[in-house]
Protein backbone atom coordinates (compact mmCIF):
# COMPACT_ATOMS: atom_id res chain seq x y z
CA GLY A 1 116.66 86.01 104.32
CA VAL A 2 114.38 87.90 101.92
CA ILE A 3 113.90 91.68 101.78
CA MET A 4 110.28 92.61 102.50
CA GLU A 5 110.25 96.36 101.82
CA GLN A 6 111.30 98.34 98.75
CA ASP A 7 114.34 100.61 99.25
CA SER A 8 115.40 98.90 102.48
CA SER A 9 118.57 100.47 103.88
CA VAL A 10 121.65 98.44 104.76
CA ARG A 11 123.75 100.30 107.35
CA LEU A 12 127.34 100.13 108.46
CA ASP A 13 126.37 99.50 112.07
CA PRO A 14 123.14 98.34 113.77
CA LEU A 15 121.95 101.90 114.38
CA ILE A 16 119.29 103.92 112.54
CA TYR A 17 121.69 106.88 112.25
CA SER A 18 124.59 104.79 110.98
CA ALA A 19 125.87 105.37 107.43
CA ARG A 20 123.78 103.73 104.70
CA ILE A 21 125.96 101.52 102.50
CA ALA A 22 123.33 99.92 100.24
CA VAL A 23 119.64 100.00 99.33
CA LEU A 24 117.82 96.74 98.61
CA ALA A 25 114.70 95.92 96.62
CA THR A 26 111.68 93.85 97.60
CA GLY A 27 112.31 90.14 97.07
CA GLU A 28 116.10 90.36 97.09
CA GLN A 29 117.81 87.45 98.84
CA VAL A 30 120.59 87.93 101.38
CA GLU A 31 122.66 85.74 103.67
CA VAL A 32 121.93 86.28 107.37
CA LEU A 33 125.15 86.19 109.42
CA ASP A 34 124.15 87.40 112.87
CA LYS A 35 121.67 89.50 114.82
CA SER A 36 121.84 92.07 117.60
CA LYS A 37 121.67 90.89 121.20
CA GLU A 38 118.58 92.96 121.92
CA LYS A 39 115.64 94.38 120.01
CA ALA A 40 115.69 98.08 119.21
CA PRO A 41 112.81 100.53 118.61
CA VAL A 42 112.67 102.08 115.11
CA ALA A 43 109.70 104.08 113.77
CA GLY A 44 107.31 102.64 116.33
CA LYS A 45 108.46 99.05 115.77
CA LEU A 46 110.55 96.77 117.97
CA ASN A 47 112.84 94.29 116.27
CA TYR A 48 116.37 92.95 116.01
CA TRP A 49 119.06 94.27 113.70
CA TYR A 50 120.44 91.57 111.40
CA LYS A 51 123.94 91.37 109.98
CA ILE A 52 123.68 90.31 106.34
CA ARG A 53 125.83 89.64 103.28
CA LEU A 54 124.59 90.89 99.90
CA ARG A 55 124.99 89.22 96.51
CA ASP A 56 128.04 91.39 95.75
CA GLY A 57 129.71 90.49 99.05
CA ILE A 58 128.93 93.71 100.92
CA VAL A 59 128.29 93.10 104.63
CA GLY A 60 126.10 95.39 106.72
CA TRP A 61 123.12 95.61 109.06
CA ILE A 62 119.41 95.77 108.25
CA TYR A 63 116.45 96.32 110.56
CA GLY A 64 114.38 93.19 111.14
CA ALA A 65 111.08 94.76 110.09
CA ASN A 66 112.44 94.85 106.54
CA LEU A 67 113.58 91.24 106.49
CA LYS A 68 112.00 87.77 106.61
CA VAL A 69 114.43 85.25 108.07
CA PHE A 70 114.35 81.59 107.07
CA THR A 71 115.92 78.65 108.87
CA GLU A 72 118.99 76.99 107.40
CA GLY A 73 118.21 74.37 104.78
CA SER A 74 115.00 75.98 103.49
CA ASP A 75 116.47 77.14 100.18
CA SER A 76 113.45 76.13 98.09
CA SER A 77 111.08 78.01 100.43
CA VAL A 78 113.28 81.10 100.28
CA GLU A 79 113.36 81.10 96.48
CA SER A 80 109.60 80.54 96.18
CA PHE A 81 108.81 83.30 98.69
CA ALA A 82 111.22 85.73 97.02
CA LYS A 83 109.77 84.98 93.59
CA GLU A 84 106.23 85.68 94.79
CA LEU A 85 107.32 88.96 96.38
CA ARG A 86 109.09 90.08 93.20
CA ALA A 87 106.04 89.22 91.09
CA GLU A 88 103.80 91.22 93.44
CA GLU A 89 106.16 94.19 93.37
CA ALA A 90 106.40 94.02 89.56
CA GLY A 91 102.59 94.18 89.40
CA ASN A 92 102.61 97.27 91.63
CA VAL A 93 105.20 98.92 89.40
CA MET A 94 103.15 98.16 86.28
CA LYS A 95 100.10 99.81 87.85
CA ALA A 96 102.16 102.89 88.72
CA LEU A 97 103.68 103.09 85.23
CA LYS A 98 100.39 102.67 83.35
CA GLY A 99 99.82 105.59 81.01
CA ARG A 100 101.40 107.76 78.32
CA TRP A 101 105.01 108.85 78.59
CA TRP A 102 106.81 111.45 76.47
CA SER A 103 110.51 112.17 76.26
CA ILE A 104 111.56 115.56 77.63
CA THR A 105 114.57 117.85 77.66
CA ASP A 106 116.35 119.12 80.77
CA THR A 107 114.03 122.15 80.68
CA GLN A 108 110.94 119.89 80.68
CA ALA A 109 110.12 120.60 77.01
CA PHE A 110 108.59 117.59 75.25
CA THR A 111 110.44 115.94 72.36
CA ASP A 112 109.30 113.24 69.94
CA ASN A 113 109.45 109.84 71.69
CA ILE A 114 106.13 108.40 72.82
CA LEU A 115 105.75 105.39 75.10
CA SER A 116 102.42 103.83 76.08
CA LEU A 117 102.45 101.34 78.97
CA LYS A 118 99.51 99.18 80.02
CA ASP A 119 99.34 97.38 83.36
CA ASN A 120 98.72 94.06 81.59
CA GLY A 121 102.34 94.00 80.41
CA THR A 122 101.84 95.32 76.86
CA TYR A 123 103.24 98.51 75.36
CA ALA A 124 103.51 100.69 72.26
CA SER A 125 106.45 102.91 71.31
CA MET A 126 106.57 105.42 68.47
CA LYS A 127 107.84 108.76 67.23
CA LYS A 128 105.58 111.80 67.17
CA ALA A 129 104.11 112.59 63.75
CA LYS A 130 106.14 115.23 61.89
CA ALA A 131 103.20 116.32 59.76
CA GLU A 132 99.47 116.52 60.37
CA GLY A 133 97.64 113.39 59.28
CA GLU A 134 100.67 111.12 59.51
CA ASN A 135 100.32 107.91 61.46
CA PRO A 136 103.83 106.66 62.31
CA PRO A 137 104.05 102.88 62.81
CA ALA A 138 104.32 101.81 66.44
CA LEU A 139 106.56 99.16 67.97
CA GLU A 140 104.20 96.97 69.99
CA GLY A 141 104.84 93.98 72.22
CA ASP A 142 105.20 92.85 75.81
CA TYR A 143 107.37 94.27 78.57
CA LYS A 144 108.77 92.85 81.79
CA VAL A 145 109.75 94.63 84.99
CA ASP A 146 112.96 93.64 86.77
CA THR A 147 112.41 94.96 90.30
CA LEU A 148 115.87 93.96 91.52
CA ASN A 149 117.58 96.18 88.94
CA SER A 150 114.78 98.74 88.41
CA LYS A 151 114.74 97.98 84.69
CA ILE A 152 112.06 97.45 82.03
CA THR A 153 112.75 95.13 79.08
CA PHE A 154 110.70 95.43 75.86
CA SER A 155 110.17 92.39 73.61
CA LYS A 156 110.09 94.39 70.34
CA GLY A 157 112.29 97.28 71.44
CA THR A 158 111.39 100.98 71.66
CA THR A 159 112.45 104.15 69.84
CA VAL A 160 115.16 104.52 72.50
CA GLY A 161 116.37 100.92 72.84
CA ASP A 162 115.37 97.55 74.27
CA THR A 163 115.56 98.50 77.95
CA ILE A 164 114.65 101.52 80.05
CA ASP A 165 115.46 102.19 83.70
CA TYR A 166 112.78 103.36 86.09
CA ILE A 167 113.60 105.59 89.04
CA ILE A 168 111.30 106.08 92.03
CA ARG A 169 111.46 109.47 93.72
CA GLY A 170 108.93 109.31 96.52
CA ASP A 171 105.62 108.63 94.75
CA ILE A 172 106.92 109.84 91.38
CA TYR A 173 108.34 107.56 88.69
CA VAL A 174 110.85 108.69 86.06
CA LEU A 175 111.95 106.64 83.05
CA GLU A 176 115.46 106.97 81.64
CA SER A 177 117.40 105.42 78.78
CA SER A 178 120.60 106.12 76.89
CA VAL A 179 120.87 106.59 73.11
CA ASP A 180 124.34 107.02 71.59
CA GLY A 181 125.68 108.02 74.98
CA LYS A 182 122.97 110.64 75.55
CA ARG A 183 120.40 110.38 78.32
CA VAL A 184 116.73 110.25 77.33
CA THR A 185 114.23 111.01 80.10
CA PHE A 186 110.49 110.28 79.95
CA LYS A 187 107.74 112.10 81.83
CA LYS A 188 104.27 110.69 82.44
CA ILE A 189 101.58 112.96 81.02
CA SER A 190 98.48 110.82 81.59
CA SER A 191 97.38 107.64 83.33
CA ASP A 192 95.47 106.74 80.15
CA PRO A 193 97.75 104.62 77.89
CA GLU A 194 95.73 105.41 74.72
CA TYR A 195 98.11 107.76 72.88
CA LYS A 196 96.32 107.91 69.49
CA ARG A 197 93.44 110.12 70.63
CA ASP A 198 95.37 113.27 71.34
CA MET A 199 98.73 113.35 69.61
CA ASN A 200 98.88 117.14 70.00
CA GLU A 201 98.64 117.08 73.79
CA ALA A 202 102.39 116.93 74.29
CA GLU A 203 102.96 119.68 71.69
CA ASN A 204 100.57 121.99 73.53
CA ALA A 205 102.14 121.13 76.88
CA SER A 206 105.59 121.72 75.44
CA ALA A 207 104.58 125.15 74.14
CA VAL A 208 103.27 126.12 77.57
CA SER A 209 106.44 124.82 79.21
CA GLN A 210 108.68 126.80 76.85
CA LYS A 211 106.56 129.92 77.34
CA LYS A 212 106.98 129.71 81.11
CA GLU A 213 110.70 129.13 80.69
CA SER A 214 111.07 132.24 78.52
CA LYS A 215 109.40 134.40 81.21
CA LYS A 216 111.98 133.51 83.85
CA PRO A 217 114.37 136.39 84.69
């Protein structure tokens, strides 16, 4: 079978209130072991629950609306379908990530890492200028989105490494990486990926953020 919906829950038992034991990504392949005897209503839909085995051997139940089941012996069809789904999901992620990203502290103050992502799969990464008039060289290249592992890989690297994880919280995306054991978090400040026009935008936003922080009791 192939997972049809992002963040599909795998549960311990075939019940919507059963404990969630895993979350699967769109296009992930699973082995279908069994299905419930009867269809069950969930969120206005009526479908079977399917017992599945994941790549890591975990066995649980998933609701049928989140799964496309293939007949035995159709391995090539499964792989082709899953590949198309992953490519479509990667395109959706690229559209959501398009824009300018700046690294931030735990208090939301901006630091000096800049990341520009375009939805055509190209990027630029650089450090903020330390002096007015400077034009720091940018690392530019192509990037790929791995939807199964929620990871972005950069062909020429970035100022915080070759890969960055993306986390989806509702409709909000967060980028995270690790440098020398320390977490680096990125916040999207604009849907426009052109970072060269307003290098001071993040500095101004950071000053406002720090001012608000200082006013807290």
